[in-house]
Tab-separated table of C-alpha atoms in Angstrom:
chain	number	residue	atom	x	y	z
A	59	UNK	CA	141.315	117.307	108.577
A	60	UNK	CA	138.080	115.327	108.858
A	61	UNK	CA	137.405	112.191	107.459
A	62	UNK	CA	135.413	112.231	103.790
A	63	UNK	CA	131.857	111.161	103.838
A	64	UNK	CA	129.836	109.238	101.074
A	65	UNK	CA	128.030	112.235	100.854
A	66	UNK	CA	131.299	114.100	99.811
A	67	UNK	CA	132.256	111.329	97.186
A	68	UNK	CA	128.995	111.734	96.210
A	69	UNK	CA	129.052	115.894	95.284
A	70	UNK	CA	132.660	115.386	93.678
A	71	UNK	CA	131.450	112.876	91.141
A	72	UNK	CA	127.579	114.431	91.080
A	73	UNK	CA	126.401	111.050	91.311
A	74	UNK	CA	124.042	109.716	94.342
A	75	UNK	CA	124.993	108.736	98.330
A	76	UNK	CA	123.244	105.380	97.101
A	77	UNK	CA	125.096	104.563	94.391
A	78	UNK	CA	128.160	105.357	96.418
A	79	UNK	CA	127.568	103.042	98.891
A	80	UNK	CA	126.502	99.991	95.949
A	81	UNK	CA	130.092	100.788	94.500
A	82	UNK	CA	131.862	100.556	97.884
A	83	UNK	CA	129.796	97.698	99.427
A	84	UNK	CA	130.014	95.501	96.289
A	85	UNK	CA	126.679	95.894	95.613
A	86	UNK	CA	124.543	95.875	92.556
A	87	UNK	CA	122.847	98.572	91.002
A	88	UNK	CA	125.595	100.628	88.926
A	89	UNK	CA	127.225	100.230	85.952
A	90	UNK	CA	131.006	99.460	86.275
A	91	UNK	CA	132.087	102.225	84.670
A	92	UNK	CA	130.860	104.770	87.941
A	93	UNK	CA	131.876	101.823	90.343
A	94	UNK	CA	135.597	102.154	89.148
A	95	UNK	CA	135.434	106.095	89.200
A	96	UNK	CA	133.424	106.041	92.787
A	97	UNK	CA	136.336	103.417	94.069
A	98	UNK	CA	138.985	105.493	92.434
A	99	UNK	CA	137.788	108.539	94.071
A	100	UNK	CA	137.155	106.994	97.509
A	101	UNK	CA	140.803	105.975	97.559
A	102	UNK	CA	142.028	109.701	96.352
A	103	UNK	CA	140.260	111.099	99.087
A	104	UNK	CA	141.052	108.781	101.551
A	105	UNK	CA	138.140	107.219	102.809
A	106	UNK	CA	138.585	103.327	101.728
A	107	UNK	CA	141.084	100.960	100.512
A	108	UNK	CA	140.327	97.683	99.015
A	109	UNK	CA	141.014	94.181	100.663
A	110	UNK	CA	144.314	92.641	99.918
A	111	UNK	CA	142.677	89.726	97.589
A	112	UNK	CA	138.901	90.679	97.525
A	113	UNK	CA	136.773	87.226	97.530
A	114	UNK	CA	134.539	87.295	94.020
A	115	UNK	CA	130.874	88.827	94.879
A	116	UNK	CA	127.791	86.904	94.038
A	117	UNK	CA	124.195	87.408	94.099
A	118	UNK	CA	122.850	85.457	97.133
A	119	UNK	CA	120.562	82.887	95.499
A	120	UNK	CA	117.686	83.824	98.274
A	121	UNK	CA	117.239	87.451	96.769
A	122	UNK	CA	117.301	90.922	98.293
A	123	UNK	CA	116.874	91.616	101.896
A	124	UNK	CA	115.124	95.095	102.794
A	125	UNK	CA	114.904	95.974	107.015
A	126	UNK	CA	112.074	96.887	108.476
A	127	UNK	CA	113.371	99.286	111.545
A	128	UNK	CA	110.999	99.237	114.115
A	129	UNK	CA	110.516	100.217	117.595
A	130	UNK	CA	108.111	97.821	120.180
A	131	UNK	CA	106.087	95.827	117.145
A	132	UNK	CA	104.561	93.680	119.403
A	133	UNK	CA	103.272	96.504	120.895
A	134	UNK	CA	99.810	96.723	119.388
A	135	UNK	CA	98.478	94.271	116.334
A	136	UNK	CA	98.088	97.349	114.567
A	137	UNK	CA	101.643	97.240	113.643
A	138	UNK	CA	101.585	93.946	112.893
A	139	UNK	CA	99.229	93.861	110.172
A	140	UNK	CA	101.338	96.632	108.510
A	141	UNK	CA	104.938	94.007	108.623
A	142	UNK	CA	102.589	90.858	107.931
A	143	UNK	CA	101.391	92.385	104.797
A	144	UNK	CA	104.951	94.089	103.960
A	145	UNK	CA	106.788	90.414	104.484
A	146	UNK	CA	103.796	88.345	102.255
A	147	UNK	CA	104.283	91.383	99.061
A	148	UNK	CA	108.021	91.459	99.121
A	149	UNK	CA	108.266	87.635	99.172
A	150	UNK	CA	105.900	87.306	96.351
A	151	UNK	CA	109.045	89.498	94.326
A	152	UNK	CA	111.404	87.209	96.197
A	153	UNK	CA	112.787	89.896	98.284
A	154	UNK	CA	113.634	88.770	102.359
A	155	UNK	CA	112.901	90.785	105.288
A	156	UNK	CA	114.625	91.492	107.730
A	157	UNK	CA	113.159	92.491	110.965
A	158	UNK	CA	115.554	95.238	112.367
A	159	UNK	CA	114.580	96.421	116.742
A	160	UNK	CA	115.230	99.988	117.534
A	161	UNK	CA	115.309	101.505	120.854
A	162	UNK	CA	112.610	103.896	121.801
A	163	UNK	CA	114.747	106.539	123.286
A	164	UNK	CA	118.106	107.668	122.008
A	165	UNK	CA	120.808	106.885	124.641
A	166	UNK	CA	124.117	108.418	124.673
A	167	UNK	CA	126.704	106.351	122.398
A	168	UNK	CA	124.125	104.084	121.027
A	169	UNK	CA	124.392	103.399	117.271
A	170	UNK	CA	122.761	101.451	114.696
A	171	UNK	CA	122.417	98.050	114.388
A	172	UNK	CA	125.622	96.783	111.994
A	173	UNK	CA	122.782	95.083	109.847
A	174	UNK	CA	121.856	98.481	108.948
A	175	UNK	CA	125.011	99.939	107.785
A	176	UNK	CA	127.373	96.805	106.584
A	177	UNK	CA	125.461	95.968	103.297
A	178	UNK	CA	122.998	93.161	104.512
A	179	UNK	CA	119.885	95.472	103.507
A	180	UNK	CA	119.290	97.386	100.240
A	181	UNK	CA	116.505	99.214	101.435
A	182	UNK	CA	114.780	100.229	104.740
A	183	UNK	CA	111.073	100.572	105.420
A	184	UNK	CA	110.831	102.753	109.377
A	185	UNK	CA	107.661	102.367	111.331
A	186	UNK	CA	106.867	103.292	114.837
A	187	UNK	CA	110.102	105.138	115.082
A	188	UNK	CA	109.742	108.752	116.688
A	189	UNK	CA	113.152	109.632	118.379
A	190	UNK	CA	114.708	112.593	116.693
A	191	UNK	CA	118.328	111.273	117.161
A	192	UNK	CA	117.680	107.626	115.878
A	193	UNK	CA	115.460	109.482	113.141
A	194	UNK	CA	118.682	111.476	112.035
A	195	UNK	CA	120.712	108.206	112.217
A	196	UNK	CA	118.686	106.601	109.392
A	197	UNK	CA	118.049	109.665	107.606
A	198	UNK	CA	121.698	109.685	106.843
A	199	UNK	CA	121.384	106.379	105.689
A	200	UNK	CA	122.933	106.155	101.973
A	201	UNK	CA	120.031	103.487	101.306
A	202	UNK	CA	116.306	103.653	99.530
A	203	UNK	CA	114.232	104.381	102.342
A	204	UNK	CA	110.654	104.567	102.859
A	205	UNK	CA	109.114	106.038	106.382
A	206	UNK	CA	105.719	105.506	107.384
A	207	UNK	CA	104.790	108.999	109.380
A	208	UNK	CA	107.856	111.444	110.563
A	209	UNK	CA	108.530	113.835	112.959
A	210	UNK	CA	107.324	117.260	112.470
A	211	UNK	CA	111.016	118.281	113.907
A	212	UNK	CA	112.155	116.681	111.026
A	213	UNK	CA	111.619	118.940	107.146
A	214	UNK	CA	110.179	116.859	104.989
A	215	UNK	CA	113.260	117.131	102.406
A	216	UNK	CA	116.005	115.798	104.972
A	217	UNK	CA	114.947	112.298	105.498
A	218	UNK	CA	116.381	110.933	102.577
A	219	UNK	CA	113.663	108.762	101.386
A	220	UNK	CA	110.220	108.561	100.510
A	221	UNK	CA	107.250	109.172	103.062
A	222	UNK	CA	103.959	107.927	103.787
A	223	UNK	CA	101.830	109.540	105.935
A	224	UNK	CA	98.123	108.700	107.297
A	225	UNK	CA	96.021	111.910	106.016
A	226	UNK	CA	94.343	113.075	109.316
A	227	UNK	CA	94.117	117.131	109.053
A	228	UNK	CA	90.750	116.662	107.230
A	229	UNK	CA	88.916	113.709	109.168
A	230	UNK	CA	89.444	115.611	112.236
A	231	UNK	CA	87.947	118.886	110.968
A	232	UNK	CA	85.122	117.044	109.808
A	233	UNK	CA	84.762	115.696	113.330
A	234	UNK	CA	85.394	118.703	115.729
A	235	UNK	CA	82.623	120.119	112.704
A	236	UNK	CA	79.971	117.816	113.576
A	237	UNK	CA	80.463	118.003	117.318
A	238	UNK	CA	80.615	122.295	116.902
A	239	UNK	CA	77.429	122.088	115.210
A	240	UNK	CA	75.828	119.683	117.016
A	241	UNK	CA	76.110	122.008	120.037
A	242	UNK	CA	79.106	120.212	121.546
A	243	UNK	CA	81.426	123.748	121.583
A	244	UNK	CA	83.905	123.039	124.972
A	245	UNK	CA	85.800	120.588	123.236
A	246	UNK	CA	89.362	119.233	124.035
A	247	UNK	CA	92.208	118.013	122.168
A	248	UNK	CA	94.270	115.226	123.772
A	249	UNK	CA	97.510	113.877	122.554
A	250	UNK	CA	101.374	114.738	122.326
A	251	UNK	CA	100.867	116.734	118.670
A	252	UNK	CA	104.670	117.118	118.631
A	253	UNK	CA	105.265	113.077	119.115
A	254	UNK	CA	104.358	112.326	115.167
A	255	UNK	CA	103.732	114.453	112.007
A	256	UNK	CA	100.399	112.971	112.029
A	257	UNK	CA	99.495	113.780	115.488
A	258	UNK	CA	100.106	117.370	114.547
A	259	UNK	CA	98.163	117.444	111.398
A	260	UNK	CA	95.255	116.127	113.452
A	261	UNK	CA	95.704	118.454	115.867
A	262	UNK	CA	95.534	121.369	112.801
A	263	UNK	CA	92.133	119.650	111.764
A	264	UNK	CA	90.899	120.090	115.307
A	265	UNK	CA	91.936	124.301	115.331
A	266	UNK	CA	90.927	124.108	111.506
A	267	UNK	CA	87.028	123.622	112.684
A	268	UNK	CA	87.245	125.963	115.167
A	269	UNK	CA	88.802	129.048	112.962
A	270	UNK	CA	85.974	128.352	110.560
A	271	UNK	CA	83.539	129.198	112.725
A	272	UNK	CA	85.554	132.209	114.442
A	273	UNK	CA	86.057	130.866	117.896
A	274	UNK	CA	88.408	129.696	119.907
A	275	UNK	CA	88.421	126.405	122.101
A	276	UNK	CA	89.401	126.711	125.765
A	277	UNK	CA	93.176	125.494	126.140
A	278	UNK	CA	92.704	124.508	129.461
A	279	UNK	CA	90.589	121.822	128.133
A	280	UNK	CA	92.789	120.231	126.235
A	281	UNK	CA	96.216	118.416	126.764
A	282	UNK	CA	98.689	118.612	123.914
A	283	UNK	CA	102.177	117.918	125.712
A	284	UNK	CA	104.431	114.589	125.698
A	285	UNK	CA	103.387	111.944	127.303
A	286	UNK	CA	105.422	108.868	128.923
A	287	UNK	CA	105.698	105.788	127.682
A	288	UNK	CA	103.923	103.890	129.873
A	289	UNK	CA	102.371	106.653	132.020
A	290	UNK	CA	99.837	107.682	129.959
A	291	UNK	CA	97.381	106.539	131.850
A	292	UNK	CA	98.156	108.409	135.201
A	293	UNK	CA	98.716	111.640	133.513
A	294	UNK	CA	95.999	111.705	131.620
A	295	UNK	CA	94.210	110.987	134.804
A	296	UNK	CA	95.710	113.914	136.575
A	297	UNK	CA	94.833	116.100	133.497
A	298	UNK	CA	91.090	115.152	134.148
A	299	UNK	CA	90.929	115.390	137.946
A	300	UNK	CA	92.232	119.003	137.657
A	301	UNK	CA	90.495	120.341	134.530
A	302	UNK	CA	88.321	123.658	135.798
A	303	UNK	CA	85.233	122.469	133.663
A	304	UNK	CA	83.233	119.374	132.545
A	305	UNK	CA	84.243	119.646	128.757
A	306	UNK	CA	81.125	118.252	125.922
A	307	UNK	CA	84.126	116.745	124.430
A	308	UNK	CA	87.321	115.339	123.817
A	309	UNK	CA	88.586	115.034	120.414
A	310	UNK	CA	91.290	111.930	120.366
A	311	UNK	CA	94.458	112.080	118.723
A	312	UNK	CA	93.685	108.273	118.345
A	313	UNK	CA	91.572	105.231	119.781
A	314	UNK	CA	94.260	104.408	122.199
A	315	UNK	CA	94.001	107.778	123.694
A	316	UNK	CA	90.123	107.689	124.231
A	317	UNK	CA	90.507	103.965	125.506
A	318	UNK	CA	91.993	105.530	128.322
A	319	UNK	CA	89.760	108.523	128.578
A	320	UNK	CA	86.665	106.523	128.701
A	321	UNK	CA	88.360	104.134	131.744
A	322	UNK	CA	89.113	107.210	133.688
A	323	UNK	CA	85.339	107.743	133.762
A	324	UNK	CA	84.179	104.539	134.293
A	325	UNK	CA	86.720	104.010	137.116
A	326	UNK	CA	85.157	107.105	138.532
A	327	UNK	CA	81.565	105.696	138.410
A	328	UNK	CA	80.525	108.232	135.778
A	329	UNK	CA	77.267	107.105	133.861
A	330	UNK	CA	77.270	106.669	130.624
A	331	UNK	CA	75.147	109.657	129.876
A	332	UNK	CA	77.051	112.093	131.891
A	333	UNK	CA	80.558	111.060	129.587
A	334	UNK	CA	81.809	113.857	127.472
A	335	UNK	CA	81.452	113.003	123.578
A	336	UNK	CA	84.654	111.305	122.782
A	337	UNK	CA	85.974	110.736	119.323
A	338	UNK	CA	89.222	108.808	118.311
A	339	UNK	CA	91.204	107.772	115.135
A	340	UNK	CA	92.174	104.485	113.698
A	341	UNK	CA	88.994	102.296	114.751
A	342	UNK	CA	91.493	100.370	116.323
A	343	UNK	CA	89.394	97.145	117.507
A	344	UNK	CA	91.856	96.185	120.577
A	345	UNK	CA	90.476	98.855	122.615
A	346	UNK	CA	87.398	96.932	123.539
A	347	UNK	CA	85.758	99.690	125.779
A	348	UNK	CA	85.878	102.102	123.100
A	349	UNK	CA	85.604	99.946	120.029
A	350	UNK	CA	82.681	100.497	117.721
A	351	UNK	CA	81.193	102.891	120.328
A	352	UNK	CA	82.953	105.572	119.386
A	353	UNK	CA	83.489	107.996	115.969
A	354	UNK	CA	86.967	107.225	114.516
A	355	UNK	CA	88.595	107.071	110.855
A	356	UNK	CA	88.976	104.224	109.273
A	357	UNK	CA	92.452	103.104	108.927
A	358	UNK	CA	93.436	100.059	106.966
A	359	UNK	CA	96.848	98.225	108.454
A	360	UNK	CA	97.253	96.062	105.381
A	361	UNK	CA	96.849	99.039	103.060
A	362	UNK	CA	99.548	100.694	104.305
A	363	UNK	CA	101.989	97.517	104.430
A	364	UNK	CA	101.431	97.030	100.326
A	365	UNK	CA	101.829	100.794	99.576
A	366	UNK	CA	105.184	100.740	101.928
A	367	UNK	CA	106.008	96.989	100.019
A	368	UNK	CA	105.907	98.728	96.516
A	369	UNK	CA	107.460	101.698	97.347
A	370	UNK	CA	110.523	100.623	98.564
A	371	UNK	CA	110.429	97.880	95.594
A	372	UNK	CA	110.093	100.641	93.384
A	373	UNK	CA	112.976	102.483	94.992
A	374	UNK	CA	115.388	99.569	95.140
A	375	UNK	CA	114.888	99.441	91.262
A	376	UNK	CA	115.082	103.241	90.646
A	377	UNK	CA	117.916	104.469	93.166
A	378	UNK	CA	118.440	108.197	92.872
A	379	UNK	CA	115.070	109.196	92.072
A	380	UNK	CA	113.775	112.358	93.931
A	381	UNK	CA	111.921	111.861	96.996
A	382	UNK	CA	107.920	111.731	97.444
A	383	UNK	CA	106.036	112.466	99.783
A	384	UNK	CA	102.449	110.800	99.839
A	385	UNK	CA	98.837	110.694	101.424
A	386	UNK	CA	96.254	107.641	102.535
A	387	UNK	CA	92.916	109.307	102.897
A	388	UNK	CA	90.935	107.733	105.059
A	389	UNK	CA	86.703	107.574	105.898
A	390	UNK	CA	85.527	108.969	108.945
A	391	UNK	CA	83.149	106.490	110.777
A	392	UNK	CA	80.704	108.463	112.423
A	393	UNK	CA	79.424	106.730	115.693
A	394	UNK	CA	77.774	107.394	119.259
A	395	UNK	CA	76.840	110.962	119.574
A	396	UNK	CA	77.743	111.980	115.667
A	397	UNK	CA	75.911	108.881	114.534
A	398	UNK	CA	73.431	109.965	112.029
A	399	UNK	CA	72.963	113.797	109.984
């Protein structure tokens, strides 16, 4: 007979994985009235036992501690903005964090960091995470958790937690649009648009402008597949050394996409005039040869660290509540060749 889960404890007392895991970890947040009956029904069913002589529990006098799980932060400053930000509006409540490095491929055997699953966070904010394995691991987290951007592998109403997600489907239509009707029509779309739910919305923005004006773009022209980690560079190359036609175009999944587009062409001694139109998202300023050249949307890092600081603030003090799933619209900064009506 398997083992009982929380989640099972859970459905026999119809009470939540979270406040199963308080009751069992010692931790506050129910009443205890349901952290007898959770205890009681733990032991019944087999899946804990108390220690011998249980050491009194205390409030640590330094406050909460919420993770933030995170794969390669020092990656880009892009990410760090967002943690800065989290850190200075969850100190201000007096609430710790607790930087918590994930791996950015699943590896047979590998689990979660014991910070994440012995009771010394209450709540987890993800970022940057994108491996559907590790995403399933914290998904069945019994903790408040709030993600920043999913996987579109992953329904919406499985993670467990709240999401916030970067509103691209409409920025993008309003690009691929402008470039359409500006007489721009071989356009391509390049980025992995199965990597990140965003990347796939923009990617729906991109088809969105075309269906509205009942054509179809050329998929040869575009390149929509995964990409390495740190090879985007030469496949992107090979994509453009074997493309069949000079596109008008490229439509960016993001700036750090056309960064590389626009090296390709300048490694190749391509004048500026002869460059197809490329667009990006983010206006991402560490991507010098493309920064402020090119049309982007405006995204704003420290925005998105105080909406992910008060969600999971709000979560920590409402455990249980349905999930939500939420939008940050962004402006489209039309530069280069969409500069101007």
């Amino acid at each position: 007979m398997c083992k009982p889960t929380m989640q099972d404890i859970a459905d026999a007392l119809s009470t939540s994985r979270v406040s199963v895991w308080k009751a069992l970890n010692n931790r506050p947040g129910v009443s205890d009235a349901l952290r007898q009956q959770i205890q009681e029904k733990a032991r019944e069913m087999g899946y804990w036992q108390p220690a011998a002589a249980p050491a009194a529990v205390q409030e640590p006098s330094h406050g909460r501690t919420v993770a933030v799980a995170v794969c390669r932060p020092e990656s880009s400053l892009f990410w760090m903005q967002i943690i800065h930000q989290i850190a200075k509006d969850l100190s201000r409540k007096d609430v710790n964090l607790m930087y918590t490095y994930l791996p950015t491929g699943y590896r047979e055997g590998y689990t979660l960091p014991s910070s994440l699953t012995d009771g010394s966070v209450e709540g987890i904010i993800v970022l940057n995470v994108y491996s559907p394995p590790i995403f399933q691991m914290l998904a069945d987290l019994p903790l408040p958790k709030v993600y920043l951007d999913t996987i579109p592998s992953m329904p919406f109403d499985r993670l467990n937690g709240d999401l916030l997600l970067i509103e691209g489907r409409e920025p993008i239509r309003r690009i691929t649009s402008r470039l359409l009707d500006k007489g721009y029509t071989r356009l391509g779309f390049l980025g992995d648009v199965n990597y990140a739910q965003t990347n796939t919305d923009r990617y729906r923005g991109f088809l969105d402008a075309f269906a509205e004006r009942g054509i179809t773009p050329d998929p040869a022209l575009s390149m929509t597949g995964a990409l390495g980690l740190r090879t985007h560079y030469e496949e992107l190359s090979h994509f453009l050394d074997k493309l069949p036609v000079q596109p008008d175009g490229f439509v960016c999944v993001s700036d750090y996409i056309a960064h590389f587009i626009q090296r390709y062409y300048e490694e190749h001694g391509v004048e500026a005039g002869r460059v197809p139109a490329l667009t990006g998202f983010d206006n991402n300023a560490e991507y010098l040869n493309v920064a402020e050249r090119i049309t982007t949307v405006e995204v704003r890092p420290k925005t998105l660290g105080a909406r992910l600081a008060s969600k999971i603030l709000f979560l920590l003090e409402h455990p249980g509540l349905a999930q939500e799933v939420s939008y940050v619209f962004s402006d489209v900064l039309y530069r280069g060749a969409l500069a101007g009506e």
